[in-house]
Amino acid sequence: MCSWTPDFRKSVSMAPSSALFLTPVCFDAVGCTHVDRVFTFDKVFGPKSQQMSIYDQAISPIVAEVLEGFNCTAFAYGQTGTGKTYTKEGGMRNKGDEVPVEAGIIPRAGCQIFDPHES
């Protein structure tokens, strides 16, 4: 059985590009050989990425397409504890009507859909 884990030494060294190198980690030697693979992504966000930046670059265009009548999906995938839920939901909402800096993609999408003048 093999699982794929990021080779962070290669990934971090090429952070400005859109490729991520994955290295196999074998738990059972049957049928598993070491082969480097390169996967290309539209965007790769680092651990210091801000919620607004992620939303503006990756989600806002998808929401705009939904409003034009297209079926779209934003899919969050990753290892447990890597921040998927935080990215989707974000921090607590301010007591006013403003969306806080920590707001995730769900509250930001709601603002974009229901109050397009505010987004």
mmCIF file of N, CA and C in Angstrom, residues 11-51:
data_model
loop_
_atom_site.group_PDB
_atom_site.id
_atom_site.type_symbol
_atom_site.label_atom_id
_atom_site.label_comp_id
_atom_site.label_asym_id
_atom_site.label_seq_id
_atom_site.Cartn_x
_atom_site.Cartn_y
_atom_site.Cartn_z
ATOM 1 N N SER A 11 8.523 21.500 -3.126
ATOM 2 C CA SER A 11 7.364 22.372 -3.262
ATOM 3 C C SER A 11 7.660 23.787 -2.802
ATOM 4 N N VAL A 12 8.314 23.922 -1.654
ATOM 5 C CA VAL A 12 8.599 25.248 -1.111
ATOM 6 C C VAL A 12 9.604 25.984 -1.981
ATOM 7 N N SER A 13 10.560 25.252 -2.528
ATOM 8 C CA SER A 13 11.566 25.915 -3.351
ATOM 9 C C SER A 13 10.976 26.471 -4.630
ATOM 10 N N MET A 14 9.806 25.986 -5.039
ATOM 11 C CA MET A 14 9.211 26.478 -6.261
ATOM 12 C C MET A 14 7.832 27.085 -5.999
ATOM 13 N N ALA A 15 7.651 27.680 -4.837
ATOM 14 C CA ALA A 15 6.366 28.221 -4.427
ATOM 15 C C ALA A 15 5.713 29.157 -5.438
ATOM 16 N N PRO A 16 6.457 30.013 -6.159
ATOM 17 C CA PRO A 16 5.790 30.911 -7.091
ATOM 18 C C PRO A 16 5.120 30.195 -8.263
ATOM 19 N N SER A 17 5.535 28.979 -8.591
ATOM 20 C CA SER A 17 4.925 28.287 -9.726
ATOM 21 C C SER A 17 3.693 27.527 -9.270
ATOM 22 N N SER A 18 3.092 26.796 -10.190
ATOM 23 C CA SER A 18 1.854 26.108 -9.866
ATOM 24 C C SER A 18 2.007 24.592 -9.926
ATOM 25 N N ALA A 19 3.163 24.076 -9.581
ATOM 26 C CA ALA A 19 3.357 22.628 -9.564
ATOM 27 C C ALA A 19 3.653 22.175 -8.143
ATOM 28 N N LEU A 20 3.248 20.975 -7.824
ATOM 29 C CA LEU A 20 3.488 20.404 -6.515
ATOM 30 C C LEU A 20 4.061 19.013 -6.722
ATOM 31 N N PHE A 21 5.217 18.756 -6.137
ATOM 32 C CA PHE A 21 5.856 17.454 -6.258
ATOM 33 C C PHE A 21 5.363 16.549 -5.141
ATOM 34 N N LEU A 22 5.009 15.314 -5.473
ATOM 35 C CA LEU A 22 4.579 14.352 -4.474
ATOM 36 C C LEU A 22 5.509 13.153 -4.502
ATOM 37 N N THR A 23 5.847 12.664 -3.328
ATOM 38 C CA THR A 23 6.752 11.528 -3.193
ATOM 39 C C THR A 23 6.003 10.381 -2.519
ATOM 40 N N PRO A 24 6.076 9.164 -3.073
ATOM 41 C CA PRO A 24 5.362 8.052 -2.452
ATOM 42 C C PRO A 24 6.019 7.614 -1.150
ATOM 43 N N VAL A 25 5.202 7.265 -0.177
ATOM 44 C CA VAL A 25 5.669 6.683 1.074
ATOM 45 C C VAL A 25 5.069 5.287 1.129
ATOM 46 N N CYS A 26 5.903 4.260 1.147
ATOM 47 C CA CYS A 26 5.409 2.880 1.071
ATOM 48 C C CYS A 26 5.312 2.246 2.444
ATOM 49 N N PHE A 27 4.184 1.612 2.702
ATOM 50 C CA PHE A 27 3.985 0.860 3.926
ATOM 51 C C PHE A 27 4.178 -0.633 3.668
ATOM 52 N N ASP A 28 4.066 -1.014 2.416
ATOM 53 C CA ASP A 28 4.220 -2.410 2.019
ATOM 54 C C ASP A 28 4.981 -2.395 0.698
ATOM 55 N N ALA A 29 6.058 -3.126 0.632
ATOM 56 C CA ALA A 29 6.926 -3.070 -0.537
ATOM 57 C C ALA A 29 6.316 -3.702 -1.783
ATOM 58 N N VAL A 30 5.180 -4.360 -1.660
ATOM 59 C CA VAL A 30 4.576 -5.049 -2.804
ATOM 60 C C VAL A 30 4.096 -4.026 -3.831
ATOM 61 N N GLY A 31 4.686 -4.044 -4.982
ATOM 62 C CA GLY A 31 4.242 -3.216 -6.095
ATOM 63 C C GLY A 31 4.502 -1.729 -5.959
ATOM 64 N N CYS A 32 5.282 -1.322 -5.010
ATOM 65 C CA CYS A 32 5.511 0.108 -4.820
ATOM 66 C C CYS A 32 6.968 0.431 -5.118
ATOM 67 N N THR A 33 7.177 1.262 -6.106
ATOM 68 C CA THR A 33 8.531 1.702 -6.419
ATOM 69 C C THR A 33 8.577 3.220 -6.287
ATOM 70 N N HIS A 34 9.735 3.739 -6.037
ATOM 71 C CA HIS A 34 9.898 5.184 -5.876
ATOM 72 C C HIS A 34 9.913 5.850 -7.249
ATOM 73 N N VAL A 35 8.887 6.628 -7.521
ATOM 74 C CA VAL A 35 8.780 7.359 -8.779
ATOM 75 C C VAL A 35 8.331 8.773 -8.440
ATOM 76 N N ASP A 36 9.102 9.764 -8.876
ATOM 77 C CA ASP A 36 8.679 11.156 -8.666
ATOM 78 C C ASP A 36 7.558 11.491 -9.635
ATOM 79 N N ARG A 37 6.575 12.215 -9.157
ATOM 80 C CA ARG A 37 5.446 12.642 -9.974
ATOM 81 C C ARG A 37 5.309 14.158 -9.847
ATOM 82 N N VAL A 38 4.840 14.784 -10.889
ATOM 83 C CA VAL A 38 4.581 16.217 -10.859
ATOM 84 C C VAL A 38 3.115 16.428 -11.190
ATOM 85 N N PHE A 39 2.407 17.140 -10.324
ATOM 86 C CA PHE A 39 1.008 17.468 -10.542
ATOM 87 C C PHE A 39 0.918 18.982 -10.696
ATOM 88 N N THR A 40 0.159 19.437 -11.660
ATOM 89 C CA THR A 40 0.016 20.867 -11.916
ATOM 90 C C THR A 40 -1.363 21.332 -11.438
ATOM 91 N N PHE A 41 -1.386 22.450 -10.730
ATOM 92 C CA PHE A 41 -2.617 23.020 -10.198
ATOM 93 C C PHE A 41 -2.769 24.446 -10.714
ATOM 94 N N ASP A 42 -4.005 24.942 -10.740
ATOM 95 C CA ASP A 42 -4.235 26.339 -11.116
ATOM 96 C C ASP A 42 -3.651 27.278 -10.065
ATOM 97 N N LYS A 43 -3.841 26.941 -8.809
ATOM 98 C CA LYS A 43 -3.334 27.746 -7.691
ATOM 99 C C LYS A 43 -2.891 26.828 -6.564
ATOM 100 N N VAL A 44 -1.849 27.226 -5.870
ATOM 101 C CA VAL A 44 -1.415 26.563 -4.643
ATOM 102 C C VAL A 44 -1.235 27.661 -3.608
ATOM 103 N N PHE A 45 -1.994 27.591 -2.520
ATOM 104 C CA PHE A 45 -1.935 28.606 -1.474
ATOM 105 C C PHE A 45 -1.076 28.106 -0.328
ATOM 106 N N GLY A 46 -0.213 28.953 0.149
ATOM 107 C CA GLY A 46 0.671 28.606 1.255
ATOM 108 C C GLY A 46 0.001 28.769 2.600
ATOM 109 N N PRO A 47 0.682 28.372 3.665
ATOM 110 C CA PRO A 47 0.088 28.433 5.006
ATOM 111 C C PRO A 47 -0.146 29.854 5.516
ATOM 112 N N LYS A 48 0.471 30.847 4.922
ATOM 113 C CA LYS A 48 0.271 32.227 5.367
ATOM 114 C C LYS A 48 -0.737 32.978 4.495
ATOM 115 N N SER A 49 -1.434 32.262 3.627
ATOM 116 C CA SER A 49 -2.435 32.884 2.763
ATOM 117 C C SER A 49 -3.578 33.450 3.586
ATOM 118 N N GLN A 50 -4.082 34.591 3.172
ATOM 119 C CA GLN A 50 -5.191 35.237 3.857
ATOM 120 C C GLN A 50 -6.515 34.764 3.263
ATOM 121 N N GLN A 51 -7.558 34.728 4.089
ATOM 122 C CA GLN A 51 -8.876 34.268 3.647
ATOM 123 C C GLN A 51 -9.369 35.067 2.440
#
